Protein backbone atom coordinates (compact mmCIF):
# COMPACT_ATOMS: atom_id res chain seq x y z
CA UNK A 1 0.00 0.00 0.00
CA UNK A 2 1.36 3.42 -0.91
CA UNK A 3 0.78 6.63 0.92
CA UNK A 4 -0.66 9.63 -0.92
CA UNK A 5 -2.08 13.02 -0.22
CA UNK A 6 -5.31 14.39 -1.61
CA UNK A 7 -5.30 16.30 -4.88
CA UNK A 8 -6.43 19.90 -4.88
CA UNK A 9 -9.46 19.07 -7.02
CA UNK A 10 -10.84 16.91 -4.21
CA UNK A 11 -11.88 20.04 -2.35
CA UNK A 12 -14.73 22.27 -3.27
CA UNK A 13 -13.70 25.58 -4.87
CA UNK A 14 -13.11 28.37 -2.44
CA UNK A 15 -12.14 31.99 -2.96
CA UNK A 16 -9.89 32.07 0.08
CA UNK A 17 -6.49 31.95 -1.62
CA UNK A 18 -4.38 32.28 1.56
CA UNK A 19 -6.09 29.29 3.14
CA UNK A 20 -5.56 27.27 -0.04
CA UNK A 21 -1.88 28.19 -0.05
CA UNK A 22 -1.55 27.05 3.57
CA UNK A 23 -3.31 23.80 2.73
CA UNK A 24 -1.06 23.16 -0.28
CA UNK A 25 2.03 23.80 1.82
CA UNK A 26 0.73 21.51 4.56
CA UNK A 27 0.14 18.76 2.01
CA UNK A 28 3.64 19.13 0.63
CA UNK A 29 5.26 18.88 4.07
CA UNK A 30 3.10 16.06 5.36
CA UNK A 31 3.16 14.30 2.01
CA UNK A 32 6.94 14.02 2.20
CA UNK A 33 6.65 12.87 5.83
CA UNK A 34 4.03 10.26 4.88
CA UNK A 35 6.44 8.70 2.37
CA UNK A 36 8.71 7.76 5.31
CA UNK A 37 5.87 6.03 7.18
CA UNK A 38 5.01 2.46 6.28
CA UNK A 39 1.31 1.73 6.82
CA UNK A 40 0.45 -1.95 7.18
CA UNK A 41 -2.97 -3.00 5.92
CA UNK A 42 -4.87 -6.12 6.91
CA UNK A 43 -7.94 -7.19 4.95
CA UNK A 44 -7.38 -5.43 1.62
CA UNK A 45 -9.23 -8.29 -0.01
CA UNK A 46 -12.43 -6.67 1.25
CA UNK A 47 -11.82 -3.59 -0.91
CA UNK A 48 -13.94 -3.79 -4.11
CA UNK A 49 -12.04 -3.40 -7.36
CA UNK A 50 -14.34 -0.70 -8.64
CA UNK A 51 -17.56 1.19 -7.96
CA UNK A 52 -18.44 3.88 -5.50
CA UNK A 53 -17.72 2.97 -1.87
CA UNK A 54 -17.98 4.90 1.38
CA UNK A 55 -14.92 4.20 3.56
CA UNK A 56 -15.70 4.78 7.25
CA UNK A 57 -12.63 5.45 9.39
CA UNK A 58 -12.12 5.86 13.07
CA UNK A 59 -10.12 8.99 13.83
CA UNK A 60 -7.23 8.44 16.21
CA UNK A 61 -4.26 10.08 14.46
CA UNK A 62 -3.63 13.56 13.04
CA UNK A 63 -2.22 12.18 9.78
CA UNK A 64 -5.19 10.01 8.87
CA UNK A 65 -6.50 12.48 6.33
CA UNK A 66 -3.33 12.57 4.24
CA UNK A 67 -2.10 9.01 3.93
CA UNK A 68 -4.63 6.42 2.72
CA UNK A 69 -4.85 4.47 -0.48
CA UNK A 70 -6.44 1.04 -0.28
CA UNK A 71 -5.71 -1.75 -2.77
CA UNK A 72 -4.36 0.85 -5.16
CA UNK A 73 -7.54 2.94 -5.04
CA UNK A 74 -7.35 6.51 -3.82
CA UNK A 75 -9.57 7.50 -0.92
CA UNK A 76 -11.02 10.99 -1.32
CA UNK A 77 -11.89 12.59 1.98
CA UNK A 78 -14.74 15.04 2.18
CA UNK A 79 -13.77 18.58 3.10
CA UNK A 80 -15.93 21.64 2.93
CA UNK A 81 -13.23 24.12 1.92
CA UNK A 82 -9.49 24.75 2.17
CA UNK A 83 -10.13 26.64 5.39
CA UNK A 84 -11.94 23.62 6.85
CA UNK A 85 -9.19 21.32 5.58
CA UNK A 86 -6.50 23.34 7.33
CA UNK A 87 -8.53 23.42 10.53
CA UNK A 88 -9.14 19.68 10.41
CA UNK A 89 -5.48 18.90 9.74
CA UNK A 90 -4.58 20.73 12.95
CA UNK A 91 -7.59 19.44 14.92
CA UNK A 92 -9.31 22.84 15.13
CA UNK A 93 -12.33 22.43 12.85
CA UNK A 94 -15.64 23.92 13.88
CA UNK A 95 -19.10 22.40 13.67
CA UNK A 96 -20.52 22.36 10.14
CA UNK A 97 -23.59 24.34 9.26
CA UNK A 98 -26.59 22.69 7.58
CA UNK A 99 -25.67 24.29 4.25
CA UNK A 100 -22.10 23.01 4.50
CA UNK A 101 -23.31 19.50 5.32
CA UNK A 102 -25.75 19.54 2.41
CA UNK A 103 -22.88 20.57 0.13
CA UNK A 104 -20.80 17.67 1.45
CA UNK A 105 -23.62 15.22 0.76
CA UNK A 106 -23.91 16.52 -2.83
CA UNK A 107 -20.13 16.27 -3.23
CA UNK A 108 -20.13 12.69 -1.91
CA UNK A 109 -22.96 11.74 -4.26
CA UNK A 110 -21.00 13.12 -7.23
CA UNK A 111 -17.85 11.20 -6.26
CA UNK A 112 -19.73 7.97 -5.64
CA UNK A 113 -21.55 8.30 -8.96
CA UNK A 114 -18.11 8.48 -10.63
CA UNK A 115 -17.09 5.27 -8.87
CA UNK A 116 -14.78 6.90 -6.35
CA UNK A 117 -13.96 5.80 -2.80
CA UNK A 118 -15.16 8.49 -0.38
CA UNK A 119 -13.51 8.61 3.03
CA UNK A 120 -15.44 9.77 6.10
CA UNK A 121 -14.34 9.89 9.71
CA UNK A 122 -17.35 8.52 11.52
CA UNK A 123 -16.64 10.46 14.73
CA UNK A 124 -16.11 13.76 12.93
CA UNK A 125 -13.28 15.20 14.98
CA UNK A 126 -10.22 13.26 16.07
CA UNK A 127 -10.50 11.23 19.25
CA UNK A 128 -8.87 13.14 22.12
CA UNK A 129 -7.84 10.01 24.04
CA UNK A 130 -7.82 7.05 21.65
CA UNK A 131 -11.35 5.86 22.42
CA UNK A 132 -14.12 5.53 19.83
CA UNK A 133 -16.78 8.20 20.19
CA UNK A 134 -20.35 8.53 19.00
CA UNK A 135 -20.73 8.52 15.22
CA UNK A 136 -21.91 11.67 13.46
CA UNK A 137 -25.01 11.59 11.20
CA UNK A 138 -23.22 12.64 7.98
CA UNK A 139 -22.36 9.09 6.91
CA UNK A 140 -25.91 7.83 7.41
CA UNK A 141 -27.32 10.76 5.43
CA UNK A 142 -24.97 10.01 2.53
CA UNK A 143 -25.99 6.35 2.64
CA UNK A 144 -29.67 7.35 2.68
CA UNK A 145 -29.06 9.64 -0.31
CA UNK A 146 -26.91 7.29 -2.42
CA UNK A 147 -27.41 3.75 -1.14
CA UNK A 148 -23.64 3.21 -1.47
CA UNK A 149 -21.96 0.36 0.45
CA UNK A 150 -19.92 1.20 3.56
CA UNK A 151 -16.47 -0.30 4.12
CA UNK A 152 -15.18 -0.05 7.74
CA UNK A 153 -11.45 0.69 8.12
CA UNK A 154 -9.95 1.01 11.59
CA UNK A 155 -6.56 2.46 12.47
CA UNK A 156 -5.12 0.22 15.19
CA UNK A 157 -1.80 -0.08 17.04
CA UNK A 158 -1.23 3.59 16.37
CA UNK A 159 2.51 4.12 16.61
CA UNK A 160 3.46 5.95 13.46
CA UNK A 161 5.78 8.88 14.09
CA UNK A 162 7.24 11.16 11.45
CA UNK A 163 10.64 9.88 10.36
CA UNK A 164 10.05 6.26 11.38
CA UNK A 165 9.73 3.43 8.90
CA UNK A 166 7.16 1.50 10.92
CA UNK A 167 3.78 3.12 11.34
CA UNK A 168 0.20 2.24 12.19
CA UNK A 169 -1.75 -0.76 11.03
CA UNK A 170 -5.07 -0.54 9.23
CA UNK A 171 -7.71 -3.22 9.59
CA UNK A 172 -10.21 -3.42 6.72
CA UNK A 173 -13.43 -5.25 7.37
CA UNK A 174 -16.15 -6.52 5.05
CA UNK A 175 -18.79 -4.09 3.89
CA UNK A 176 -21.40 -3.44 6.55
CA UNK A 177 -24.81 -4.96 5.79
CA UNK A 178 -27.12 -1.95 5.74
CA UNK A 179 -29.78 -3.25 3.37
CA UNK A 180 -32.26 -3.86 6.15
CA UNK A 181 -32.19 -0.17 7.05
CA UNK A 182 -32.82 1.16 3.53
CA UNK A 183 -34.48 3.28 2.45
CA UNK A 184 -33.46 5.35 5.47
CA UNK A 185 -36.24 7.89 5.35
CA UNK A 186 -36.42 8.61 9.06
CA UNK A 187 -34.05 9.54 11.84
CA UNK A 188 -34.34 6.13 13.52
CA UNK A 189 -33.20 4.25 10.40
CA UNK A 190 -30.26 6.63 9.93
CA UNK A 191 -29.27 6.15 13.57
CA UNK A 192 -29.33 2.37 13.02
CA UNK A 193 -26.93 2.81 10.09
CA UNK A 194 -24.58 4.86 12.27
CA UNK A 195 -24.76 2.28 15.05
CA UNK A 196 -24.06 -0.61 12.67
CA UNK A 197 -20.95 1.07 11.27
CA UNK A 198 -19.82 1.99 14.80
CA UNK A 199 -20.11 -1.67 15.86
CA UNK A 200 -18.03 -2.77 12.86
CA UNK A 201 -15.29 -0.25 13.71
CA UNK A 202 -15.33 -1.32 17.36
CA UNK A 203 -14.83 -4.94 16.36
CA UNK A 204 -11.92 -4.03 14.09
CA UNK A 205 -10.14 -1.54 16.34
CA UNK A 206 -10.74 -2.99 19.80
CA UNK A 207 -11.28 0.51 21.12
CA UNK A 208 -13.38 1.47 24.13
CA UNK A 209 -16.66 3.08 23.11
CA UNK A 210 -17.85 6.39 24.56
CA UNK A 211 -21.46 7.35 23.88
CA UNK A 212 -20.71 11.07 23.64
CA UNK A 213 -19.53 13.31 20.83
CA UNK A 214 -15.78 13.58 20.51
CA UNK A 215 -16.13 17.38 20.39
CA UNK A 216 -17.95 17.32 23.73
CA UNK A 217 -15.30 15.08 25.26
CA UNK A 218 -12.57 17.29 23.82
CA UNK A 219 -14.27 20.31 25.39
CA UNK A 220 -14.51 18.48 28.73
CA UNK A 221 -10.83 17.51 28.62
CA UNK A 222 -9.96 21.05 27.62
CA UNK A 223 -11.89 22.39 30.57
CA UNK A 224 -10.18 19.90 32.87
CA UNK A 225 -6.79 20.94 31.52
CA UNK A 226 -7.68 24.59 31.99
CA UNK A 227 -8.85 23.88 35.53
CA UNK A 228 -5.66 21.96 36.25
CA UNK A 229 -3.52 24.75 34.84
CA UNK A 230 -5.46 27.31 36.86
CA UNK A 231 -5.02 25.22 40.00
CA UNK A 232 -1.28 24.98 39.33
CA UNK A 233 -1.15 28.72 38.72
CA UNK A 234 -3.04 29.33 41.97
CA UNK A 235 -0.57 27.12 43.84
CA UNK A 236 2.36 28.96 42.25
CA UNK A 237 0.79 32.30 43.17
CA UNK A 238 0.22 31.09 46.75
CA UNK A 239 3.83 29.90 47.01
CA UNK A 240 5.07 33.19 45.64
CA UNK A 241 2.84 35.09 48.08
CA UNK A 242 4.17 33.00 50.98
CA UNK A 243 7.75 33.53 49.83
CA UNK A 244 7.10 37.27 49.49
CA UNK A 245 5.59 37.37 52.98
CA UNK A 246 8.61 35.51 54.37
CA UNK A 247 10.96 37.87 52.56
CA UNK A 248 9.10 40.90 53.87
CA UNK A 249 9.19 39.42 57.38
CA UNK A 250 12.94 38.85 57.07
CA UNK A 251 13.37 42.45 55.92
CA UNK A 252 11.25 43.69 58.83
CA UNK A 253 13.27 41.56 61.27
CA UNK A 254 16.51 42.89 59.81
CA UNK A 255 15.24 46.45 60.08
CA UNK A 256 14.23 45.82 63.71
CA UNK A 257 17.68 44.39 64.45
CA UNK A 258 19.29 47.41 62.78
CA UNK A 259 17.13 49.80 64.81
CA UNK A 260 17.98 47.94 68.04
CA UNK A 261 21.68 48.07 67.19
CA UNK A 262 21.41 51.80 66.49
CA UNK A 263 19.65 52.29 69.85
CA UNK A 264 22.39 50.36 71.68
CA UNK A 265 25.07 52.35 69.88
CA UNK A 266 23.30 55.61 70.79
CA UNK A 267 23.11 54.54 74.44
CA UNK A 268 26.80 53.58 74.38
CA UNK A 269 27.68 56.96 72.86
CA UNK A 270 25.58 58.73 75.47
CA UNK A 271 27.25 56.74 78.27
CA UNK A 272 30.67 57.53 76.84
CA UNK A 273 29.80 61.19 76.66
CA UNK A 274 28.55 61.15 80.26
CA UNK A 275 31.70 59.37 81.38
CA UNK A 276 33.85 61.93 79.58
CA UNK A 277 31.88 64.78 81.18
CA UNK A 278 32.26 63.36 84.66
CA UNK A 279 35.95 62.72 84.06
CA UNK A 280 36.36 66.33 82.96
CA UNK A 281 34.51 67.57 86.05
CA UNK A 282 36.69 65.43 88.33
CA UNK A 283 39.83 66.70 86.68
CA UNK A 284 38.65 70.30 87.10
CA UNK A 285 37.96 69.70 90.81
CA UNK A 286 41.43 68.23 91.30
CA UNK A 287 43.04 71.22 89.59
CA UNK A 288 41.13 73.61 91.86
CA UNK A 289 42.21 71.66 94.97
CA UNK A 290 45.84 71.74 93.94
CA UNK A 291 45.58 75.40 93.15
CA UNK A 292 44.29 76.25 96.66
CA UNK A 293 47.10 74.29 98.44
CA UNK A 294 50.11 75.85 96.66
CA UNK A 295 51.38 79.47 97.39
CA UNK A 296 51.53 81.94 94.64
CA UNK A 297 55.45 81.84 94.48
CA UNK A 298 55.40 78.06 94.23
CA UNK A 299 57.25 77.38 97.58
CA UNK A 300 56.21 74.75 100.08
CA UNK A 301 53.80 76.39 102.50
CA UNK A 302 52.48 75.39 105.83
CA UNK A 303 49.91 72.78 105.44
CA UNK A 304 47.69 74.12 108.20
CA UNK A 305 46.41 77.68 108.65
CA UNK A 306 48.85 80.23 110.22
CA UNK A 307 48.43 81.18 113.94
CA UNK A 308 48.36 84.97 114.13
CA UNK A 309 49.28 85.02 117.90
CA UNK A 310 52.33 82.85 117.31
CA UNK A 311 53.36 85.06 114.50
CA UNK A 312 53.16 88.17 116.69
CA UNK A 313 55.27 86.62 119.48
CA UNK A 314 58.01 85.83 117.07
mmCIF file of N, CA, C and O in Angstrom, residues 93 172 275:
data_model
loop_
_atom_site.group_PDB
_atom_site.id
_atom_site.type_symbol
_atom_site.label_atom_id
_atom_site.label_comp_id
_atom_site.label_asym_id
_atom_site.label_seq_id
_atom_site.Cartn_x
_atom_site.Cartn_y
_atom_site.Cartn_z
ATOM 1 N N UNK A 93 -11.152 22.160 13.672
ATOM 2 C CA UNK A 93 -12.329 22.428 12.854
ATOM 3 C C UNK A 93 -13.524 22.761 13.734
ATOM 4 O O UNK A 93 -13.636 22.323 14.872
ATOM 5 N N UNK A 172 -9.071 -3.617 7.627
ATOM 6 C CA UNK A 172 -10.212 -3.419 6.723
ATOM 7 C C UNK A 172 -11.177 -4.566 6.920
ATOM 8 O O UNK A 172 -10.807 -5.739 6.837
ATOM 9 N N UNK A 275 30.456 59.747 80.705
ATOM 10 C CA UNK A 275 31.704 59.372 81.379
ATOM 11 C C UNK A 275 32.776 60.431 81.146
ATOM 12 O O UNK A 275 33.511 60.826 82.079
#
